[in-house]
Tab-separated table of C-alpha atoms in Angstrom:
chain	number	residue	atom	x	y	z
A	1	UNK	CA	248.578	116.740	-121.272
A	2	UNK	CA	247.371	117.823	-117.849
A	3	UNK	CA	247.674	114.997	-115.350
A	4	UNK	CA	246.499	114.473	-111.803
A	5	UNK	CA	248.993	116.148	-109.500
A	6	UNK	CA	248.049	114.603	-106.203
A	7	UNK	CA	245.441	113.530	-103.720
A	8	UNK	CA	244.850	116.141	-101.016
A	9	UNK	CA	243.805	115.643	-97.402
A	10	UNK	CA	242.618	118.848	-95.723
A	11	UNK	CA	242.128	118.866	-91.952
A	12	UNK	CA	238.697	119.777	-90.514
A	13	UNK	CA	237.406	119.460	-86.930
A	14	UNK	CA	235.648	116.129	-87.619
A	15	UNK	CA	238.529	114.587	-89.586
A	16	UNK	CA	239.521	115.541	-93.123
A	17	UNK	CA	238.147	116.589	-96.504
A	18	UNK	CA	239.646	114.609	-99.377
A	19	UNK	CA	240.304	116.191	-102.754
A	20	UNK	CA	242.273	115.651	-105.954
A	21	UNK	CA	244.086	118.241	-108.055
A	22	UNK	CA	245.047	118.782	-111.696
A	23	UNK	CA	247.350	121.385	-113.261
A	24	UNK	CA	249.755	123.862	-111.751
A	25	UNK	CA	248.937	125.260	-108.317
A	26	UNK	CA	250.363	128.553	-109.612
A	27	UNK	CA	247.463	128.840	-112.089
A	28	UNK	CA	244.017	130.371	-111.522
A	29	UNK	CA	242.098	128.090	-109.116
A	30	UNK	CA	238.836	126.259	-109.834
A	31	UNK	CA	237.012	124.282	-107.123
A	32	UNK	CA	234.866	121.420	-108.463
A	33	UNK	CA	231.824	120.269	-106.468
A	34	UNK	CA	230.263	116.883	-107.214
A	35	UNK	CA	226.630	115.821	-107.086
A	36	UNK	CA	224.667	114.268	-104.242
A	37	UNK	CA	226.002	110.804	-103.307
A	38	UNK	CA	228.744	111.116	-105.970
A	39	UNK	CA	232.425	111.869	-105.403
A	40	UNK	CA	235.386	113.728	-106.878
A	41	UNK	CA	235.857	111.076	-109.581
A	42	UNK	CA	232.860	112.675	-111.312
A	43	UNK	CA	235.316	115.146	-112.866
A	44	UNK	CA	238.068	112.751	-113.975
A	45	UNK	CA	236.911	112.629	-117.609
A	46	UNK	CA	235.894	116.284	-117.821
A	47	UNK	CA	238.968	118.038	-116.407
A	48	UNK	CA	241.405	116.814	-119.119
A	49	UNK	CA	239.086	118.363	-121.746
A	50	UNK	CA	239.097	121.802	-120.129
A	51	UNK	CA	241.655	124.619	-120.617
A	52	UNK	CA	245.058	123.673	-119.223
A	53	UNK	CA	245.862	127.088	-117.718
A	54	UNK	CA	243.833	126.506	-114.522
A	55	UNK	CA	244.415	124.646	-111.272
A	56	UNK	CA	241.453	122.309	-110.733
A	57	UNK	CA	240.669	120.863	-107.305
A	58	UNK	CA	237.758	118.430	-106.939
A	59	UNK	CA	236.711	117.818	-103.335
A	60	UNK	CA	234.670	115.032	-101.742
A	61	UNK	CA	231.917	116.513	-99.603
A	62	UNK	CA	231.782	115.254	-96.023
A	63	UNK	CA	230.318	111.757	-95.876
A	64	UNK	CA	231.142	111.184	-99.562
A	65	UNK	CA	234.074	109.545	-101.308
A	66	UNK	CA	237.251	109.556	-99.233
A	67	UNK	CA	236.243	112.409	-96.906
A	68	UNK	CA	235.526	111.795	-93.236
A	69	UNK	CA	231.964	111.201	-92.113
A	70	UNK	CA	230.399	113.745	-89.792
A	71	UNK	CA	230.412	112.801	-86.123
A	72	UNK	CA	227.255	111.077	-84.800
A	73	UNK	CA	224.540	113.607	-84.094
A	74	UNK	CA	226.110	116.236	-86.369
A	75	UNK	CA	223.656	116.896	-89.236
A	76	UNK	CA	224.384	116.965	-92.962
A	77	UNK	CA	222.503	120.192	-93.553
A	78	UNK	CA	222.931	122.200	-96.726
A	79	UNK	CA	224.655	125.059	-94.926
A	80	UNK	CA	227.264	122.671	-93.557
A	81	UNK	CA	228.256	121.672	-97.100
A	82	UNK	CA	228.488	125.381	-97.983
A	83	UNK	CA	230.729	125.805	-94.946
A	84	UNK	CA	232.963	122.997	-96.223
A	85	UNK	CA	233.677	125.040	-99.357
A	86	UNK	CA	234.806	127.928	-97.156
A	87	UNK	CA	237.010	125.582	-95.121
A	88	UNK	CA	238.634	124.189	-98.270
A	89	UNK	CA	239.275	127.686	-99.619
A	90	UNK	CA	240.881	128.642	-96.295
A	91	UNK	CA	243.044	125.507	-96.242
A	92	UNK	CA	244.225	126.178	-99.811
A	93	UNK	CA	244.705	129.898	-99.022
A	94	UNK	CA	242.397	130.933	-101.864
A	95	UNK	CA	240.929	134.423	-101.666
A	96	UNK	CA	239.238	134.338	-105.070
A	97	UNK	CA	238.467	131.382	-107.326
A	98	UNK	CA	235.960	129.857	-109.731
A	99	UNK	CA	233.361	127.235	-108.809
A	100	UNK	CA	232.296	124.346	-111.047
A	101	UNK	CA	229.320	122.489	-109.579
A	102	UNK	CA	227.352	119.490	-110.818
A	103	UNK	CA	223.767	118.968	-109.642
A	104	UNK	CA	223.789	119.193	-105.811
A	105	UNK	CA	227.283	120.674	-106.014
A	106	UNK	CA	225.801	123.529	-108.017
A	107	UNK	CA	223.278	124.379	-105.316
A	108	UNK	CA	226.085	124.386	-102.739
A	109	UNK	CA	228.283	126.512	-105.002
A	110	UNK	CA	225.399	128.880	-105.734
A	111	UNK	CA	224.705	129.491	-102.062
A	112	UNK	CA	228.405	129.964	-101.345
A	113	UNK	CA	228.646	132.484	-104.198
A	114	UNK	CA	225.853	134.553	-102.644
A	115	UNK	CA	227.169	134.386	-99.071
A	116	UNK	CA	230.786	135.102	-100.123
A	117	UNK	CA	230.289	136.983	-103.406
A	118	UNK	CA	233.703	138.632	-103.322
A	119	UNK	CA	235.436	135.234	-103.364
A	120	UNK	CA	233.887	133.805	-106.549
A	121	UNK	CA	234.740	135.206	-109.976
A	122	UNK	CA	232.987	132.545	-112.092
A	123	UNK	CA	230.179	130.095	-111.261
A	124	UNK	CA	229.639	127.193	-113.670
A	125	UNK	CA	226.543	125.063	-113.073
A	126	UNK	CA	226.178	121.644	-114.746
A	127	UNK	CA	222.657	120.185	-114.635
A	128	UNK	CA	221.981	122.356	-111.653
A	129	UNK	CA	220.524	125.527	-110.219
A	130	UNK	CA	222.090	127.902	-107.694
A	131	UNK	CA	219.231	127.055	-105.305
A	132	UNK	CA	216.559	124.392	-104.942
A	133	UNK	CA	213.306	126.198	-105.691
A	134	UNK	CA	210.006	125.287	-104.144
A	135	UNK	CA	207.934	123.022	-106.386
A	136	UNK	CA	204.494	121.517	-106.689
A	137	UNK	CA	205.602	119.166	-103.931
A	138	UNK	CA	205.952	122.002	-101.412
A	139	UNK	CA	202.823	120.819	-99.599
A	140	UNK	CA	204.633	117.549	-98.878
A	141	UNK	CA	208.006	119.065	-97.996
A	142	UNK	CA	207.551	118.889	-94.226
A	143	UNK	CA	206.594	115.227	-94.552
A	144	UNK	CA	209.740	114.572	-96.594
A	145	UNK	CA	211.926	116.342	-94.061
A	146	UNK	CA	210.321	114.464	-91.175
A	147	UNK	CA	210.998	111.125	-92.883
A	148	UNK	CA	214.568	112.193	-93.601
A	149	UNK	CA	215.200	113.068	-89.961
A	150	UNK	CA	213.631	109.822	-88.798
A	151	UNK	CA	215.861	107.958	-91.254
A	152	UNK	CA	218.961	109.562	-89.713
A	153	UNK	CA	217.847	108.636	-86.196
A	154	UNK	CA	217.194	105.052	-87.280
A	155	UNK	CA	220.609	104.729	-88.928
A	156	UNK	CA	222.378	106.113	-85.873
A	157	UNK	CA	220.399	103.883	-83.511
A	158	UNK	CA	220.851	100.695	-85.521
A	159	UNK	CA	224.643	100.705	-85.533
A	160	UNK	CA	224.333	98.407	-88.530
A	161	UNK	CA	227.488	97.975	-90.595
A	162	UNK	CA	227.470	98.660	-94.316
A	163	UNK	CA	226.578	95.651	-96.471
A	164	UNK	CA	229.553	93.903	-98.073
A	165	UNK	CA	228.956	92.512	-101.572
A	166	UNK	CA	231.050	91.412	-104.522
A	167	UNK	CA	232.381	94.140	-106.838
A	168	UNK	CA	230.121	92.861	-109.628
A	169	UNK	CA	227.008	92.942	-107.445
A	170	UNK	CA	227.898	96.464	-106.349
A	171	UNK	CA	228.323	97.573	-109.953
A	172	UNK	CA	225.035	96.006	-111.085
A	173	UNK	CA	223.214	97.661	-108.184
A	174	UNK	CA	224.687	101.003	-109.185
A	175	UNK	CA	223.740	100.594	-112.856
A	176	UNK	CA	220.208	99.496	-111.948
A	177	UNK	CA	219.650	102.728	-110.010
A	178	UNK	CA	221.450	104.909	-112.559
A	179	UNK	CA	220.233	103.636	-115.918
A	180	UNK	CA	221.662	106.646	-117.790
A	181	UNK	CA	225.221	105.832	-116.652
A	182	UNK	CA	227.374	103.415	-118.630
A	183	UNK	CA	229.321	100.544	-117.115
A	184	UNK	CA	232.708	102.245	-117.538
A	185	UNK	CA	231.543	105.392	-115.712
A	186	UNK	CA	229.900	103.273	-113.013
A	187	UNK	CA	233.161	101.456	-112.331
A	188	UNK	CA	234.973	104.787	-112.255
A	189	UNK	CA	232.705	106.325	-109.605
A	190	UNK	CA	232.729	103.160	-107.529
A	191	UNK	CA	236.533	103.200	-107.356
A	192	UNK	CA	236.308	106.178	-105.028
A	193	UNK	CA	232.851	105.407	-103.642
A	194	UNK	CA	233.614	101.975	-102.183
A	195	UNK	CA	236.084	100.477	-99.738
A	196	UNK	CA	237.651	97.041	-99.781
A	197	UNK	CA	236.730	94.334	-97.281
A	198	UNK	CA	238.002	90.793	-96.922
A	199	UNK	CA	234.966	89.344	-98.717
A	200	UNK	CA	234.103	92.122	-101.148
A	201	UNK	CA	233.402	95.865	-101.148
A	202	UNK	CA	231.097	98.227	-99.285
A	203	UNK	CA	229.824	101.734	-99.924
A	204	UNK	CA	232.078	104.154	-98.046
A	205	UNK	CA	229.578	107.029	-98.000
A	206	UNK	CA	227.668	107.893	-94.844
A	207	UNK	CA	224.293	106.130	-94.819
A	208	UNK	CA	222.697	109.169	-93.156
A	209	UNK	CA	222.865	111.209	-96.390
A	210	UNK	CA	220.669	108.961	-98.531
A	211	UNK	CA	217.634	111.263	-98.164
A	212	UNK	CA	218.198	114.327	-100.336
A	213	UNK	CA	215.493	116.325	-98.542
A	214	UNK	CA	217.669	116.205	-95.416
A	215	UNK	CA	220.579	117.903	-97.222
A	216	UNK	CA	218.730	120.576	-99.236
A	217	UNK	CA	217.312	123.967	-98.338
A	218	UNK	CA	214.313	124.778	-100.534
A	219	UNK	CA	213.704	128.490	-101.073
A	220	UNK	CA	210.784	130.495	-102.381
A	221	UNK	CA	210.983	132.464	-105.604
A	222	UNK	CA	211.146	135.646	-103.548
A	223	UNK	CA	214.194	134.397	-101.630
A	224	UNK	CA	215.723	133.123	-104.875
A	225	UNK	CA	215.558	136.615	-106.390
A	226	UNK	CA	216.880	138.192	-103.173
A	227	UNK	CA	219.874	135.827	-103.044
A	228	UNK	CA	220.682	136.161	-106.747
A	229	UNK	CA	220.970	139.939	-106.431
A	230	UNK	CA	224.009	139.389	-104.211
A	231	UNK	CA	225.919	137.424	-106.876
A	232	UNK	CA	229.027	139.087	-108.282
A	233	UNK	CA	230.299	136.098	-110.278
A	234	UNK	CA	229.902	135.544	-113.997
A	235	UNK	CA	227.491	132.597	-114.308
A	236	UNK	CA	227.393	129.837	-116.924
A	237	UNK	CA	224.409	127.472	-116.706
A	238	UNK	CA	224.559	124.224	-118.697
A	239	UNK	CA	221.319	122.493	-117.900
A	240	UNK	CA	220.079	119.554	-119.956
A	241	UNK	CA	217.439	118.432	-117.479
A	242	UNK	CA	218.143	119.152	-113.839
A	243	UNK	CA	217.629	116.260	-111.399
A	244	UNK	CA	216.735	113.902	-114.247
A	245	UNK	CA	220.201	113.593	-115.750
A	246	UNK	CA	222.259	113.969	-112.590
A	247	UNK	CA	223.806	110.784	-111.248
A	248	UNK	CA	222.214	109.580	-108.030
A	249	UNK	CA	224.827	107.375	-106.426
A	250	UNK	CA	222.371	104.777	-105.145
A	251	UNK	CA	222.967	101.059	-105.139
A	252	UNK	CA	220.363	100.027	-102.589
């Protein structure tokens, strides 16, 4: 059986990117990218079911899981998450690898695969798309982005500490906002998504990332086609119902 090798801590200018690894580091590498507001524990039940002759590394995006939060004033833009993938590849000394992305992680992996096509041999998308296409809500997109930016400014100005609650209250809040996730999976994600305090637990993710519109780049169909033409990777798309089935790690 393939077991977890170790927890990784990769240095970046604002702190570190946390990751966890399975398999032999001599094997073909696969970088696993979790969904928005999730963490690397998203892959704990999947990886043991996959072929054993690969080296799987699941990273926590900045502001998620055990990775460092961005410095105040430094935005969580989509391109910055794409840049994190490049930083992780450099730290691991990977020149070519596969990408496995769930939901938001798929859009990050898709963009990376188009910007650095020579580095990605396979792109696997779970409940995702390589880009966030414009939708019927495009007329409201600027309003969404304005609210997202105002939210970030309010969070930074408030200096308010994260709310500490009991583990059970945290779990029930998670399950309420993620009705398609079972209790066992909820507990599993919260193990990496919370930190211990004297009187309970608190969400360890950065509160600035709770507006998805702030972290996504929406593209037109014309740009979508232009970007896709640059892909060199073999692509596997497993898409039950994008955005509806993906876990949104909200408890508030």
